[in-house]
PDB file of C-alpha atoms in Angstrom:
ATOM      1  CA  MET A  16     -20.979 -20.075 -42.234  1.00 87.00           C
ATOM      2  CA  VAL A  17     -17.435 -19.481 -43.022  1.00 90.00           C
ATOM      3  CA  ALA A  18     -16.939 -23.416 -44.193  1.00 93.00           C
ATOM      4  CA  GLY A  19     -19.956 -23.173 -45.819  1.00 92.00           C
ATOM      5  CA  VAL A  20     -19.563 -20.136 -47.860  1.00 92.00           C
ATOM      6  CA  ALA A  21     -15.655 -22.177 -48.217  1.00 94.00           C
ATOM      7  CA  GLY A  22     -18.397 -25.348 -49.995  1.00 94.00           C
ATOM      8  CA  ALA A  23     -20.032 -23.255 -52.192  1.00 93.00           C
ATOM      9  CA  LEU A  24     -16.994 -21.616 -53.985  1.00 91.00           C
ATOM     10  CA  ARG A  25     -15.698 -24.906 -54.216  1.00 94.00           C
ATOM     11  CA  ARG A  26     -18.351 -26.183 -56.062  1.00 94.00           C
ATOM     12  CA  TYR A  27     -18.483 -22.854 -58.287  1.00 91.00           C
ATOM     13  CA  LEU A  28     -15.244 -23.472 -59.291  1.00 91.00           C
ATOM     14  CA  GLN A  29     -15.091 -27.262 -60.077  1.00 94.00           C
ATOM     15  CA  ASP A  30     -18.679 -26.347 -62.377  1.00 94.00           C
ATOM     16  CA  ASN A  31     -16.037 -23.623 -64.052  1.00 91.00           C
ATOM     17  CA  ASN A  32     -13.099 -25.886 -64.870  1.00 92.00           C
ATOM     18  CA  THR A  33     -11.095 -24.640 -61.926  1.00 89.00           C
ATOM     19  CA  PRO A  34      -8.145 -26.954 -60.733  1.00 89.00           C
ATOM     20  CA  ILE A  35      -8.602 -27.080 -56.844  1.00 88.00           C
ATOM     21  CA  LYS A  36      -6.039 -29.770 -55.267  1.00 89.00           C
ATOM     22  CA  ASP A  37      -4.560 -27.627 -52.572  1.00 87.00           C
ATOM     23  CA  LEU A  38      -5.929 -24.907 -53.061  1.00 87.00           C
ATOM     24  CA  ASN A  39      -6.674 -22.121 -50.280  1.00 86.00           C
ATOM     25  CA  LEU A  40      -8.590 -18.934 -50.979  1.00 86.00           C
ATOM     26  CA  LYS A  41      -7.354 -15.807 -49.373  1.00 90.00           C
ATOM     27  CA  VAL A  42      -9.931 -13.861 -47.831  1.00 91.00           C
ATOM     28  CA  SER A  43      -9.419 -10.441 -45.914  1.00 88.00           C
ATOM     29  CA  MET A  44     -12.223 -10.531 -42.462  1.00 88.00           C
ATOM     30  CA  PRO A  45     -12.852  -7.814 -39.736  1.00 86.00           C
ATOM     31  CA  VAL A  46     -12.617  -9.082 -36.075  1.00 84.00           C
ATOM     32  CA  ASN A  47     -14.138  -7.446 -33.490  1.00 82.00           C
ATOM     33  CA  VAL A  48     -11.168  -6.314 -30.797  1.00 85.00           C
ATOM     34  CA  ARG A  49     -13.269  -5.187 -27.720  1.00 81.00           C
ATOM     35  CA  ASP A  50     -12.795  -5.857 -24.583  1.00 77.00           C
ATOM     36  CA  LYS A  51     -16.087  -8.574 -23.702  1.00 76.00           C
ATOM     37  CA  GLY A  52     -17.953  -7.816 -20.933  1.00 72.00           C
ATOM     38  CA  ILE A  53     -17.859  -4.337 -21.754  1.00 73.00           C
ATOM     39  CA  VAL A  54     -20.562  -2.347 -23.111  1.00 70.00           C
ATOM     40  CA  PRO A  55     -19.394  -1.098 -26.397  1.00 68.00           C
ATOM     41  CA  LYS A  56     -19.869   2.912 -27.338  1.00 75.00           C
ATOM     42  CA  PRO A  57     -20.603   3.936 -30.485  1.00 73.00           C
ATOM     43  CA  GLY A  58     -18.214   3.316 -33.900  1.00 72.00           C
ATOM     44  CA  ASN A  59     -16.543   0.072 -35.154  1.00 77.00           C
ATOM     45  CA  GLU A  60     -13.682  -1.550 -33.276  1.00 81.00           C
ATOM     46  CA  PHE A  61     -12.217  -4.050 -35.387  1.00 84.00           C
ATOM     47  CA  GLY A  62      -8.821  -5.289 -36.874  1.00 84.00           C
ATOM     48  CA  VAL A  63      -8.499  -7.499 -40.300  1.00 85.00           C
ATOM     49  CA  VAL A  64      -6.876 -10.499 -40.119  1.00 88.00           C
ATOM     50  CA  SER A  65      -6.104 -12.836 -43.268  1.00 89.00           C
ATOM     51  CA  LEU A  66      -7.708 -15.857 -43.611  1.00 91.00           C
ATOM     52  CA  SER A  67      -7.048 -19.032 -45.830  1.00 92.00           C
ATOM     53  CA  LEU A  68     -10.316 -21.138 -46.642  1.00 93.00           C
ATOM     54  CA  PRO A  69      -9.623 -24.648 -47.425  1.00 94.00           C
ATOM     55  CA  ILE A  70     -11.683 -24.663 -50.954  1.00 94.00           C
ATOM     56  CA  HIS A  71      -9.310 -27.918 -51.444  1.00 93.00           C
ATOM     57  CA  ILE A  72     -11.491 -29.823 -48.868  1.00 95.00           C
ATOM     58  CA  GLU A  73     -14.380 -31.646 -50.183  1.00 94.00           C
ATOM     59  CA  ASP A  74     -15.621 -33.202 -47.042  1.00 96.00           C
ATOM     60  CA  PRO A  75     -18.098 -30.511 -45.506  1.00 96.00           C
ATOM     61  CA  ILE A  76     -17.247 -31.858 -41.606  1.00 97.00           C
ATOM     62  CA  LEU A  77     -13.616 -31.661 -42.368  1.00 97.00           C
ATOM     63  CA  ARG A  78     -13.959 -28.409 -43.489  1.00 96.00           C
ATOM     64  CA  ILE A  79     -15.833 -27.391 -40.662  1.00 97.00           C
ATOM     65  CA  LYS A  80     -13.309 -28.544 -38.509  1.00 98.00           C
ATOM     66  CA  GLU A  81     -10.303 -27.048 -40.380  1.00 96.00           C
ATOM     67  CA  VAL A  82     -12.196 -23.626 -40.745  1.00 95.00           C
ATOM     68  CA  LYS A  83     -12.610 -23.384 -37.137  1.00 96.00           C
ATOM     69  CA  ARG A  84      -9.091 -24.620 -36.309  1.00 96.00           C
ATOM     70  CA  ARG A  85      -7.598 -21.847 -38.740  1.00 95.00           C
ATOM     71  CA  ASN A  86     -10.263 -19.199 -37.118  1.00 90.00           C
ATOM     72  CA  ASP A  87      -9.469 -19.951 -33.786  1.00 92.00           C
ATOM     73  CA  LYS A  88      -5.493 -19.825 -34.511  1.00 93.00           C
ATOM     74  CA  ILE A  89      -6.152 -16.267 -35.597  1.00 89.00           C
ATOM     75  CA  LYS A  90      -8.223 -15.462 -33.041  1.00 83.00           C
ATOM     76  CA  ALA A  91      -5.776 -16.259 -30.508  1.00 86.00           C
ATOM     77  CA  SER A  92      -2.670 -14.435 -32.170  1.00 90.00           C
ATOM     78  CA  CYS A  93      -2.298 -10.896 -31.938  1.00 88.00           C
ATOM     79  CA  GLU A  94      -2.689 -10.228 -35.485  1.00 88.00           C
ATOM     80  CA  ALA A  95      -6.549  -8.184 -34.687  1.00 88.00           C
ATOM     81  CA  SER A  96      -5.049  -6.092 -32.434  1.00 88.00           C
ATOM     82  CA  MET A  97      -2.295  -5.185 -34.624  1.00 90.00           C
ATOM     83  CA  SER A  98      -4.176  -4.366 -37.873  1.00 86.00           C
ATOM     84  CA  TYR A  99      -6.609  -2.871 -35.477  1.00 87.00           C
ATOM     85  CA  GLN A 100      -3.687  -0.124 -34.248  1.00 87.00           C
ATOM     86  CA  LEU A 101      -2.517   0.443 -37.608  1.00 85.00           C
ATOM     87  CA  LEU A 102      -5.937   1.373 -39.201  1.00 81.00           C
ATOM     88  CA  LYS A 103      -6.396   3.839 -36.249  1.00 82.00           C
ATOM     89  CA  SER A 104      -3.226   5.410 -36.586  1.00 85.00           C
ATOM     90  CA  MET A 105      -3.167   6.103 -40.138  1.00 81.00           C
ATOM     91  CA  GLY A 106      -5.878   8.854 -39.440  1.00 78.00           C
ATOM     92  CA  ALA A 107      -2.401  10.737 -38.855  1.00 84.00           C
ATOM     93  CA  PHE A 108      -0.718  10.073 -41.895  1.00 82.00           C
ATOM     94  CA  PRO A 109      -1.168  11.722 -45.352  1.00 87.00           C
ATOM     95  CA  SER A 110      -4.075  10.472 -47.215  1.00 84.00           C
ATOM     96  CA  ASP A 111      -1.526   9.141 -49.835  1.00 86.00           C
ATOM     97  CA  ILE A 112       0.199   7.317 -47.316  1.00 84.00           C
ATOM     98  CA  GLY A 113      -2.909   6.106 -45.992  1.00 78.00           C
ATOM     99  CA  LYS A 114      -4.851   4.434 -48.878  1.00 79.00           C
ATOM    100  CA  LYS A 115      -0.692   2.689 -50.553  1.00 81.00           C
ATOM    101  CA  THR A 116      -0.731   1.046 -46.598  1.00 77.00           C
ATOM    102  CA  ILE A 117      -4.548  -0.382 -46.929  1.00 76.00           C
ATOM    103  CA  ASN A 118      -4.630  -0.861 -50.818  1.00 75.00           C
ATOM    104  CA  TYR A 119      -1.429  -3.067 -49.771  1.00 77.00           C
ATOM    105  CA  PHE A 120      -2.860  -4.814 -47.374  1.00 73.00           C
ATOM    106  CA  ALA A 121      -6.351  -5.199 -49.274  1.00 73.00           C
ATOM    107  CA  ASN A 122      -4.461  -6.595 -52.591  1.00 73.00           C
ATOM    108  CA  LYS A 123      -3.059 -10.070 -50.008  1.00 76.00           C
ATOM    109  CA  GLY A 124      -6.035 -11.281 -50.785  1.00 79.00           C
ATOM    110  CA  THR A 125      -8.891 -12.895 -53.261  1.00 85.00           C
ATOM    111  CA  ALA A 126     -11.954 -11.427 -50.825  1.00 89.00           C
ATOM    112  CA  VAL A 127     -13.280  -9.575 -48.304  1.00 89.00           C
ATOM    113  CA  PHE A 128     -15.383 -11.173 -45.560  1.00 90.00           C
ATOM    114  CA  SER A 129     -17.856 -10.428 -42.931  1.00 90.00           C
ATOM    115  CA  ASN A 130     -20.181 -12.056 -40.868  1.00 89.00           C
ATOM    116  CA  VAL A 131     -22.469  -9.801 -38.213  1.00 87.00           C
ATOM    117  CA  PRO A 132     -24.796 -11.018 -35.954  1.00 88.00           C
ATOM    118  CA  GLY A 133     -27.690  -9.436 -36.168  1.00 90.00           C
ATOM    119  CA  PRO A 134     -31.032  -8.626 -34.196  1.00 92.00           C
ATOM    120  CA  GLN A 135     -32.328 -11.922 -33.445  1.00 92.00           C
ATOM    121  CA  LYS A 136     -36.291 -10.640 -32.893  1.00 94.00           C
ATOM    122  CA  SER A 137     -38.231  -8.784 -35.854  1.00 93.00           C
ATOM    123  CA  MET A 138     -37.797  -5.252 -35.429  1.00 94.00           C
ATOM    124  CA  SER A 139     -39.772  -2.468 -37.249  1.00 95.00           C
ATOM    125  CA  PHE A 140     -39.669   1.102 -38.574  1.00 95.00           C
ATOM    126  CA  ALA A 141     -42.549   3.403 -38.085  1.00 96.00           C
ATOM    127  CA  GLY A 142     -44.784   1.223 -37.700  1.00 95.00           C
ATOM    128  CA  GLN A 143     -43.984  -1.532 -40.796  1.00 95.00           C
ATOM    129  CA  GLU A 144     -42.117  -4.885 -39.749  1.00 94.00           C
ATOM    130  CA  ILE A 145     -38.588  -4.757 -41.461  1.00 94.00           C
ATOM    131  CA  SER A 146     -38.928  -8.171 -43.073  1.00 92.00           C
ATOM    132  CA  ASN A 147     -35.071  -8.545 -44.282  1.00 90.00           C
ATOM    133  CA  MET A 148     -31.645  -6.277 -43.310  1.00 90.00           C
ATOM    134  CA  MET A 149     -28.509  -6.538 -45.399  1.00 91.00           C
ATOM    135  CA  PHE A 150     -25.098  -4.584 -45.621  1.00 90.00           C
ATOM    136  CA  TRP A 151     -22.763  -4.930 -48.093  1.00 90.00           C
ATOM    137  CA  VAL A 152     -18.703  -5.412 -47.289  1.00 86.00           C
ATOM    138  CA  PRO A 153     -16.328  -2.531 -48.534  1.00 81.00           C
ATOM    139  CA  ARG A 154     -13.717  -3.772 -50.325  1.00 79.00           C
ATOM    140  CA  SER A 155     -10.603  -1.694 -51.730  1.00 76.00           C
ATOM    141  CA  GLY A 156      -7.428  -2.010 -53.284  1.00 73.00           C
ATOM    142  CA  ASN A 157      -7.873  -5.078 -56.581  1.00 78.00           C
ATOM    143  CA  THR A 158     -10.246  -7.389 -53.963  1.00 82.00           C
ATOM    144  CA  GLY A 159     -12.431  -9.013 -55.954  1.00 84.00           C
ATOM    145  CA  MET A 160     -15.098 -10.698 -54.370  1.00 91.00           C
ATOM    146  CA  GLY A 161     -16.978  -9.421 -51.558  1.00 92.00           C
ATOM    147  CA  ILE A 162     -18.721 -12.126 -48.960  1.00 93.00           C
ATOM    148  CA  SER A 163     -21.555 -10.683 -46.389  1.00 94.00           C
ATOM    149  CA  ILE A 164     -23.362 -12.474 -44.179  1.00 93.00           C
ATOM    150  CA  LEU A 165     -25.936 -11.504 -41.867  1.00 93.00           C
ATOM    151  CA  SER A 166     -28.655 -13.146 -38.957  1.00 93.00           C
ATOM    152  CA  TYR A 167     -31.620 -11.190 -38.171  1.00 94.00           C
ATOM    153  CA  ALA A 168     -35.015 -12.227 -36.959  1.00 93.00           C
ATOM    154  CA  GLY A 169     -33.855 -16.549 -37.297  1.00 93.00           C
ATOM    155  CA  LYS A 170     -32.955 -15.593 -40.965  1.00 94.00           C
ATOM    156  CA  VAL A 171     -29.654 -15.583 -42.539  1.00 93.00           C
ATOM    157  CA  ILE A 172     -28.850 -13.303 -45.371  1.00 93.00           C
ATOM    158  CA  LEU A 173     -25.978 -13.871 -47.908  1.00 92.00           C
ATOM    159  CA  GLY A 174     -24.724 -11.083 -50.246  1.00 92.00           C
ATOM    160  CA  LEU A 175     -22.278 -11.992 -52.556  1.00 91.00           C
ATOM    161  CA  VAL A 176     -20.578  -8.883 -54.910  1.00 90.00           C
ATOM    162  CA  THR A 177     -17.782  -9.556 -57.330  1.00 89.00           C
ATOM    163  CA  ASP A 178     -15.916  -7.754 -60.204  1.00 84.00           C
ATOM    164  CA  GLU A 179     -17.525  -8.826 -63.677  1.00 80.00           C
ATOM    165  CA  GLY A 180     -14.091 -10.484 -64.746  1.00 74.00           C
ATOM    166  CA  LEU A 181     -14.733 -13.111 -61.544  1.00 69.00           C
TER     167      LEU A 181
END
């Protein structure tokens, strides 16, 4: 999915005459830091990592392989756990320090990207089938783009929100 979005962004940039030679688009991406195999408790436990999307790679297969390589490298590192601990500790600081810290990290990327696996079977609410689900990635700082992907009942739903200037 990430490589597909990188390809779509590549096409958009090319269509708008933006040079893409050697272009890597930096995105912030939440990563689950819960221990596998443990029943999760309510709430979020994630760290935020920075992933560079290889916009410059034209071949879709090579782009998929490169995104996987970069993603695997990040997930094997301690970056997600460290950012989780930092985010968790922000509650102990005055709010202006927390905001400045979050904005500092948020401004390091062009976009926020989140890929959430949803229920694989159709669900209902008050007796009515839920045909679609969606969420929007929260953006902070000067992050200009939010990309959200949700899988639900055999479908994949993509959401894109951008600043007007993009």
